[in-house]
XYZ file of C-alpha atoms in Angstrom:
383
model
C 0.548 -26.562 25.521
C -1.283 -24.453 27.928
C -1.145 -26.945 30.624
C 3.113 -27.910 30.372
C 3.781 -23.817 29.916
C 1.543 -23.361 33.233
C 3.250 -26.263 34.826
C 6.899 -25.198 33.935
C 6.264 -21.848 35.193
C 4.658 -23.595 38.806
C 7.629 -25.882 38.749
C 10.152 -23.377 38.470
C 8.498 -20.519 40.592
C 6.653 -21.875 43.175
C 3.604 -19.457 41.944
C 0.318 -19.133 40.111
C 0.987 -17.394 37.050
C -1.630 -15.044 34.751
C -1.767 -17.482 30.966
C -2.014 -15.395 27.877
C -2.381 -16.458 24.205
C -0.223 -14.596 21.696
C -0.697 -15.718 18.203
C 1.389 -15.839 15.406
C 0.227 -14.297 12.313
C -0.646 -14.744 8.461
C -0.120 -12.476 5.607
C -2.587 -12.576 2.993
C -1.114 -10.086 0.829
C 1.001 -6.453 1.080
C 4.125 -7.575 1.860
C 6.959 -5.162 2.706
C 4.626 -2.194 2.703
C 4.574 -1.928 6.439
C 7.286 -0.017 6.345
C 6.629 2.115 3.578
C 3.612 3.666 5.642
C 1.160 1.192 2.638
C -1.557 -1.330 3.593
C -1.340 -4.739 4.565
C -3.840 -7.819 4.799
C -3.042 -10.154 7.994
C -4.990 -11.822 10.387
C -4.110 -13.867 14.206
C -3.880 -17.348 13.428
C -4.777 -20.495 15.780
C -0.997 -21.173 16.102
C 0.106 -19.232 19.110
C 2.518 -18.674 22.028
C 1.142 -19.315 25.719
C 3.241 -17.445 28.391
C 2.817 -17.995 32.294
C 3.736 -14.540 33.672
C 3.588 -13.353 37.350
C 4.749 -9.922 39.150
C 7.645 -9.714 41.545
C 8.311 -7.396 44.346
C 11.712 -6.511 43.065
C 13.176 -5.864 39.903
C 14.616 -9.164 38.829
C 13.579 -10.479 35.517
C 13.722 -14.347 35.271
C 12.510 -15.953 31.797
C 12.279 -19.620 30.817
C 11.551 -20.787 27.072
C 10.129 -24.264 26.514
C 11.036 -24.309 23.184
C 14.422 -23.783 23.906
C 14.231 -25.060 27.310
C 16.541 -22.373 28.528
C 16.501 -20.122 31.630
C 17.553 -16.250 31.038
C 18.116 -14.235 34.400
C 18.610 -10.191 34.504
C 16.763 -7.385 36.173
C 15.418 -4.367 34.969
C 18.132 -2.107 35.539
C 20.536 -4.142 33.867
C 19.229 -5.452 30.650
C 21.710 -6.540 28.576
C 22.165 -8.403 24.980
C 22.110 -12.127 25.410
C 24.031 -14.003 23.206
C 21.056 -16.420 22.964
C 18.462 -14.233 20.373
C 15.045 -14.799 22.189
C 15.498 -13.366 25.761
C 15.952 -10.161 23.669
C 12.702 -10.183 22.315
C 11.620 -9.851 25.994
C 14.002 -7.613 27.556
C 13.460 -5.601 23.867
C 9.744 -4.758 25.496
C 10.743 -4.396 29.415
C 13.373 -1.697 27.783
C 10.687 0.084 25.914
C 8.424 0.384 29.084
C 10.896 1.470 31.356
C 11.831 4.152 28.444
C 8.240 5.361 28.317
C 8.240 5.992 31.627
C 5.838 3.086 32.793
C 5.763 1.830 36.592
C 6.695 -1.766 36.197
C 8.391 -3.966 38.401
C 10.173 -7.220 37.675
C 8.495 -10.296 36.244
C 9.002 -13.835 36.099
C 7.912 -15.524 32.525
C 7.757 -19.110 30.771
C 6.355 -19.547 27.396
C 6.573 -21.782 24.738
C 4.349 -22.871 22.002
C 3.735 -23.523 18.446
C 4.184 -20.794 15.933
C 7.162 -21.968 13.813
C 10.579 -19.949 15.244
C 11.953 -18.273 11.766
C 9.010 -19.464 10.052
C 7.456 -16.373 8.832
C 4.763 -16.467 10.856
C 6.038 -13.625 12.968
C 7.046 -15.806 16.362
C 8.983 -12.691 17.526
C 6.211 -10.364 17.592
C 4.097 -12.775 19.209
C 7.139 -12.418 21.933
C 7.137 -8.879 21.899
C 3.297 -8.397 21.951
C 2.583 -10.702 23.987
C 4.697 -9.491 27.069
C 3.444 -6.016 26.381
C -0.011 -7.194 26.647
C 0.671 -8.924 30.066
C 2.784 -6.003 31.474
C -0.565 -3.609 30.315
C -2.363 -6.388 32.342
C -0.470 -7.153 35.801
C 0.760 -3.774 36.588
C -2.400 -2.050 35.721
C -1.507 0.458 32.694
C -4.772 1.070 31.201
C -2.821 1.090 27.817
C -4.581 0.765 24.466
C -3.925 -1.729 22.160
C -1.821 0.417 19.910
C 0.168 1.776 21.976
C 0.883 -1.730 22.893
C 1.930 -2.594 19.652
C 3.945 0.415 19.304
C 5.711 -0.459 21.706
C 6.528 -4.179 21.179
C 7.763 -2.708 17.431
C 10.306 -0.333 19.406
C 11.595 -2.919 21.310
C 12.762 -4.696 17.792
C 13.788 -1.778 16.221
C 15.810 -0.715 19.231
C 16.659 -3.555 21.151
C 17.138 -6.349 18.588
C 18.108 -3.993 15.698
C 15.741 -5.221 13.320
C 13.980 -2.213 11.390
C 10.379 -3.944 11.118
C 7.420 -2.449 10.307
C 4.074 -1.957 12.805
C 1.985 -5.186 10.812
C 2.942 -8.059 13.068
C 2.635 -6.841 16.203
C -0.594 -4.584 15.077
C -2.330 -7.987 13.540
C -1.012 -9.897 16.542
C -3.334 -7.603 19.311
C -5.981 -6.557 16.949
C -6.553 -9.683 15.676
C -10.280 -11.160 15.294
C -11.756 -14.958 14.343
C -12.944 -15.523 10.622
C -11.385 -11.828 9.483
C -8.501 -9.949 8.346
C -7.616 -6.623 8.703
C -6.965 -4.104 6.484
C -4.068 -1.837 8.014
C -3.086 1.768 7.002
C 0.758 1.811 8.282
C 0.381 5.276 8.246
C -2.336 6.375 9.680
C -2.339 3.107 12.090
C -6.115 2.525 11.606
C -7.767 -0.691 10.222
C -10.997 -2.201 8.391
C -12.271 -6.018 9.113
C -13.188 -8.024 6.205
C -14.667 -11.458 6.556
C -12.206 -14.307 5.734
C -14.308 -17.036 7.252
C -15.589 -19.443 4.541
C -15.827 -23.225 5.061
C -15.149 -24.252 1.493
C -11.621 -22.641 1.902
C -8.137 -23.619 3.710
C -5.349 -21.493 4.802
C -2.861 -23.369 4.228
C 1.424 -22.378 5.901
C 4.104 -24.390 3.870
C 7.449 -24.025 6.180
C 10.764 -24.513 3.793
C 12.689 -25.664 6.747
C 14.825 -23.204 5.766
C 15.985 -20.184 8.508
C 16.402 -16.704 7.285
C 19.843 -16.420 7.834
C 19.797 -13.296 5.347
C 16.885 -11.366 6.058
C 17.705 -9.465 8.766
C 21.044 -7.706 7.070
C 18.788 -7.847 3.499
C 15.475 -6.052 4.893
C 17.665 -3.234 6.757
C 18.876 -2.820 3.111
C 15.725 -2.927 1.312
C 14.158 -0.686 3.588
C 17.343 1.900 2.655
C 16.698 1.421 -1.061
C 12.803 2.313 -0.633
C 14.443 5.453 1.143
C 16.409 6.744 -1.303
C 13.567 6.561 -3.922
C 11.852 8.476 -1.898
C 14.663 10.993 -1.439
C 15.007 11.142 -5.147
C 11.354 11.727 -5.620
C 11.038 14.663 -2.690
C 13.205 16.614 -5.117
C 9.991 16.628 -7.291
C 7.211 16.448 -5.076
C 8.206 17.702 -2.073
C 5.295 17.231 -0.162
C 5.727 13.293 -0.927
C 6.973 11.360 2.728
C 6.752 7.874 1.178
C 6.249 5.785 -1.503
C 2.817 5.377 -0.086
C 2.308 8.697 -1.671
C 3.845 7.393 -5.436
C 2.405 6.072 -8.511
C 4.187 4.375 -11.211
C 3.835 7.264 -13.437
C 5.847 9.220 -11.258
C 8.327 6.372 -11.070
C 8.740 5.980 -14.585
C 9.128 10.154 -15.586
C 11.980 9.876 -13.218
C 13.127 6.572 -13.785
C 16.506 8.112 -15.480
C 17.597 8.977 -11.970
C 17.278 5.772 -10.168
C 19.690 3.164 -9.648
C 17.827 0.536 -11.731
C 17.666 -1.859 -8.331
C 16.350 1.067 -6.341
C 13.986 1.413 -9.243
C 12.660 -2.138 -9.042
C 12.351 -1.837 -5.259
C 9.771 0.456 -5.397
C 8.170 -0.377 -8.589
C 7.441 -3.428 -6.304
C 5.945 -1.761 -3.301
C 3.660 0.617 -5.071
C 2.457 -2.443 -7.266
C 2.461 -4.129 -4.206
C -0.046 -1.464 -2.225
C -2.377 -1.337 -5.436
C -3.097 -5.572 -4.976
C -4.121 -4.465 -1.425
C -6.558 -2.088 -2.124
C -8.378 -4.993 -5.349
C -7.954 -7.883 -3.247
C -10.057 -6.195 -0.455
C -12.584 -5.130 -2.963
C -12.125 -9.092 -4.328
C -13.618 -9.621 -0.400
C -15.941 -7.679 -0.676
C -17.329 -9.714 -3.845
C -16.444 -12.796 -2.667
C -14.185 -13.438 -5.609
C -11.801 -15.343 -4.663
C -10.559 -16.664 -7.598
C -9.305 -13.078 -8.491
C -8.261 -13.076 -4.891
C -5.804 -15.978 -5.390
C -4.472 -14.439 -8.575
C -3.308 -11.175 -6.862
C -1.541 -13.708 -4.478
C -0.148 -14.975 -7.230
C 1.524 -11.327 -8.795
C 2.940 -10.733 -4.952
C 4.694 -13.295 -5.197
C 6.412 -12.923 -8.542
C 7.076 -9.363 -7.762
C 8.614 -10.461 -4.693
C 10.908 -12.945 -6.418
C 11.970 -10.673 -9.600
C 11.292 -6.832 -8.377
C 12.189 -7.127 -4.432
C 14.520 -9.706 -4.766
C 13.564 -11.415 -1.565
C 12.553 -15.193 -2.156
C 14.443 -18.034 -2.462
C 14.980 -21.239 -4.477
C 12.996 -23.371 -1.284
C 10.518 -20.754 -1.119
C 9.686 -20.652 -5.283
C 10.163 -24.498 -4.963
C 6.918 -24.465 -2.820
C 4.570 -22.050 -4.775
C 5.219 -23.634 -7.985
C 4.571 -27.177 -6.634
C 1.388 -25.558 -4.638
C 0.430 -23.950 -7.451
C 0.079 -26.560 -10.193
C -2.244 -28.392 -7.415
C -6.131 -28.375 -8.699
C -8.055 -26.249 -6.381
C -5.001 -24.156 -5.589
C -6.374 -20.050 -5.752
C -3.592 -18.565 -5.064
C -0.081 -18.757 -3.266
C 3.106 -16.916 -2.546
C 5.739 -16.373 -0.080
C 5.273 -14.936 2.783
C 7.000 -12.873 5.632
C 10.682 -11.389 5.526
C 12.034 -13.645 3.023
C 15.488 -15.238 1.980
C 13.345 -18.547 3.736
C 10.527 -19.218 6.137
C 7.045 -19.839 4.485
C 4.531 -19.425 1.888
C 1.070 -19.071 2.659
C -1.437 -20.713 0.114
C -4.931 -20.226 -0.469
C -6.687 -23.594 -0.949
C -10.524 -25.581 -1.825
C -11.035 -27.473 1.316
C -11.586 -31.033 -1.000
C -8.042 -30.020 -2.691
C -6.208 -30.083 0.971
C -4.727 -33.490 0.896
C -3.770 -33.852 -2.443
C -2.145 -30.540 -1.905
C 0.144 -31.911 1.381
C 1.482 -35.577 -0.619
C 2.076 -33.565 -3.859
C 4.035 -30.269 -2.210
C 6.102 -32.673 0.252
C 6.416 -35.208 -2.639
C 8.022 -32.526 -5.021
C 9.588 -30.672 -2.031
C 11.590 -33.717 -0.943
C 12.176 -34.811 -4.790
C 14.196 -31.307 -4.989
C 15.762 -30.794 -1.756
C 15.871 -33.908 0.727
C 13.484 -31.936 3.028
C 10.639 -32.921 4.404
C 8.172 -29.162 4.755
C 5.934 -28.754 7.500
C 2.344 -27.828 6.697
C 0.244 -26.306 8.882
C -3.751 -25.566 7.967
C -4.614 -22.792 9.934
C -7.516 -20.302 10.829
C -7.804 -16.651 11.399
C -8.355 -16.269 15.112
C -8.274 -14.067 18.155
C -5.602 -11.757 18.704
C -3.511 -11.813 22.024
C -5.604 -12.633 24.767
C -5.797 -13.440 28.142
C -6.391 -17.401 28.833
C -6.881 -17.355 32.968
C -5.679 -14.775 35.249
């Protein structure tokens, strides 16, 4: 991949370009809680996005995607929606530097690469992220890394209109081989913990299936965690999120609460408690209990948050009546994409002929299934 992105971008611009790795990312558990100011458990994965990027002289912007295998012109003083969706992951993060103030100049960029598109592997922050890192890089910023990823979350929020959380693009440039970090969403600090052990597989189950609901549905779920919280302030009015709630103080005020609202958040704080065991399951290498918190994410996703989907239970059920299966649940936005499963390495090809075998039984579809490894975050490849 490295070689046809740097030869599409040679071909195109008659340049040498910088090459960057941008990964995309997995979710071990805390899902949802980004937002909520909770703790998540990601790491970089192997699967990533190589861009070719160069500097111009002037302010024109020209973009190619592989993957696509479409050209996107503009320049920076006109960026402008596209009525293709991935040149505004790009323009998304020129928009937020020129905001900020930064002295950039125009850019030429082609990148393509491997991390499934819609997947739940988070191929738009590995976008986002990984032109902020280059920017950082050719035009001499000195930025740190999370201001970088502060900024590539901006440029979704703003530019693309999707209200995501800091996780993706904060595991995406922080990211580390064999280990996972523990992120505090609201104090934007993290812990490593050691995910690297040989008898295990990480193993990404893609439904086939494209989110066609979860950018409308998390805009709304991220509304209903709001208003709990608004109910809640009323009581404890030093309380900014339901970071800062228990269950007890759910359920004395539970009369107030729309019961969906009520099962939102149920969810999340249940959700930030399995963060907080499973690390300490790390720490004591127990991964059996490990897989079984995996497990409770995902049923609280399905019947509390209300964001899975009949492709996406399909999979963990099938994955997890597999012998040597730990643990497994969906994983990313929802309404579609993935589920991430934790697996024994002997167990890994029974597990991909019996989850496509029951997959296609059900649907006609054929899932992709991707072992990966926790890697390096966003990197620079040559320069």
């Amino acid at each position: 991949m490295v070689e046809a992105v740097r030869q599409s971008f040679e071909k195109k611009f008659q340049r040498k370009p910088l090459l960057l790795a941008s990964p995309g990312r997995i979710n071990l558990i805390g899902e949802h809680t980004d937002y909520n100011e909770g703790f998540v458990l990601p790491g970089a994965t192997d699967r990533c996005l190589v861009f070719a990027v160069a500097a111009r002289a002037d302010r024109r912007c020209r973009l190619y995607s592989l993957d696509f295998d479409q050209d996107f012109a503009t320049d920076l003083d006109h960026l402008h929606r596209s009525e293709w969706r991935w040149p505004d992951y790009l323009q998304g993060v020129l928009d937020q530097f020129l905001k900020a103030g930064y002295n950039i100049g125009g850019v030429d960029i082609a990148f393509g690469g491997n991390v499934p598109i819609g997947g739940g592997m988070s191929s738009s922050a590995a976008v986002e992220a990984g032109l902020a890192f280059a920017l950082n890089h050719l035009f001499d910023l000195k930025l740190d890394l999370l201001t970088l990823a502060l900024l590539a979350q901006k440029a979704e929020n703003e530019f693309v209109g999707l209200r995501c959380g800091i996780m993706d693009m904060y595991a995406n440039l922080h990211g580390r081989p064999g280990q996972v970090l523990k992120i505090d969403c609201r104090h934007l600090v993290h812990e490593y913990y050691p995910f690297d052990r040989p008898e295990l597989r990480i193993i990404i189950s893609d439904t086939g299936v494209r989110r066609e609901l979860a950018s409308s549905e998390y805009n709304v779920r991220r509304h209903q965690c709001e208003q709990g919280v608004r109910i809640l302030q009323k009581y404890y009015p030093g309380l900014k999120s339901l970071r800062d709630v228990s269950l007890e103080m759910l359920q004395e005020h539970r009369a107030e609460f729309d019961p969906v609202v009520w099962k939102r958040c149920a969810y999340v704080v249940r959700e930030n408690n399995r963060v907080e065991l499973a690390c300490q399951d790390l720490l004591r290498h127990d991964f059996n209990s490990f897989g079984l918190r995996m497990q409770e994410s995902h049923l609280g996703l399905r019947d509390e948050y209300e964001v899975s989907s009949p492709e996406l239970n399909l999979l963990v059920e099938a994955a997890s009546a597999v012998p040597g299966v730990l643990g497994s649940r969906m994983m990313g936005a929802g309404f579609g994409g993935c589920t991430i499963s934790l697996v024994e390495a002997a167990a890994v090809e029974e597990f991909q002929a019996r989850v496509s075998a029951a997959y296609r039984q059900e649907t006609g579809l054929a899932p992709a299934i991707h072992v990966v490894r926790v890697e390096a975050g966003t990197r620079i490849l040559e320069a």
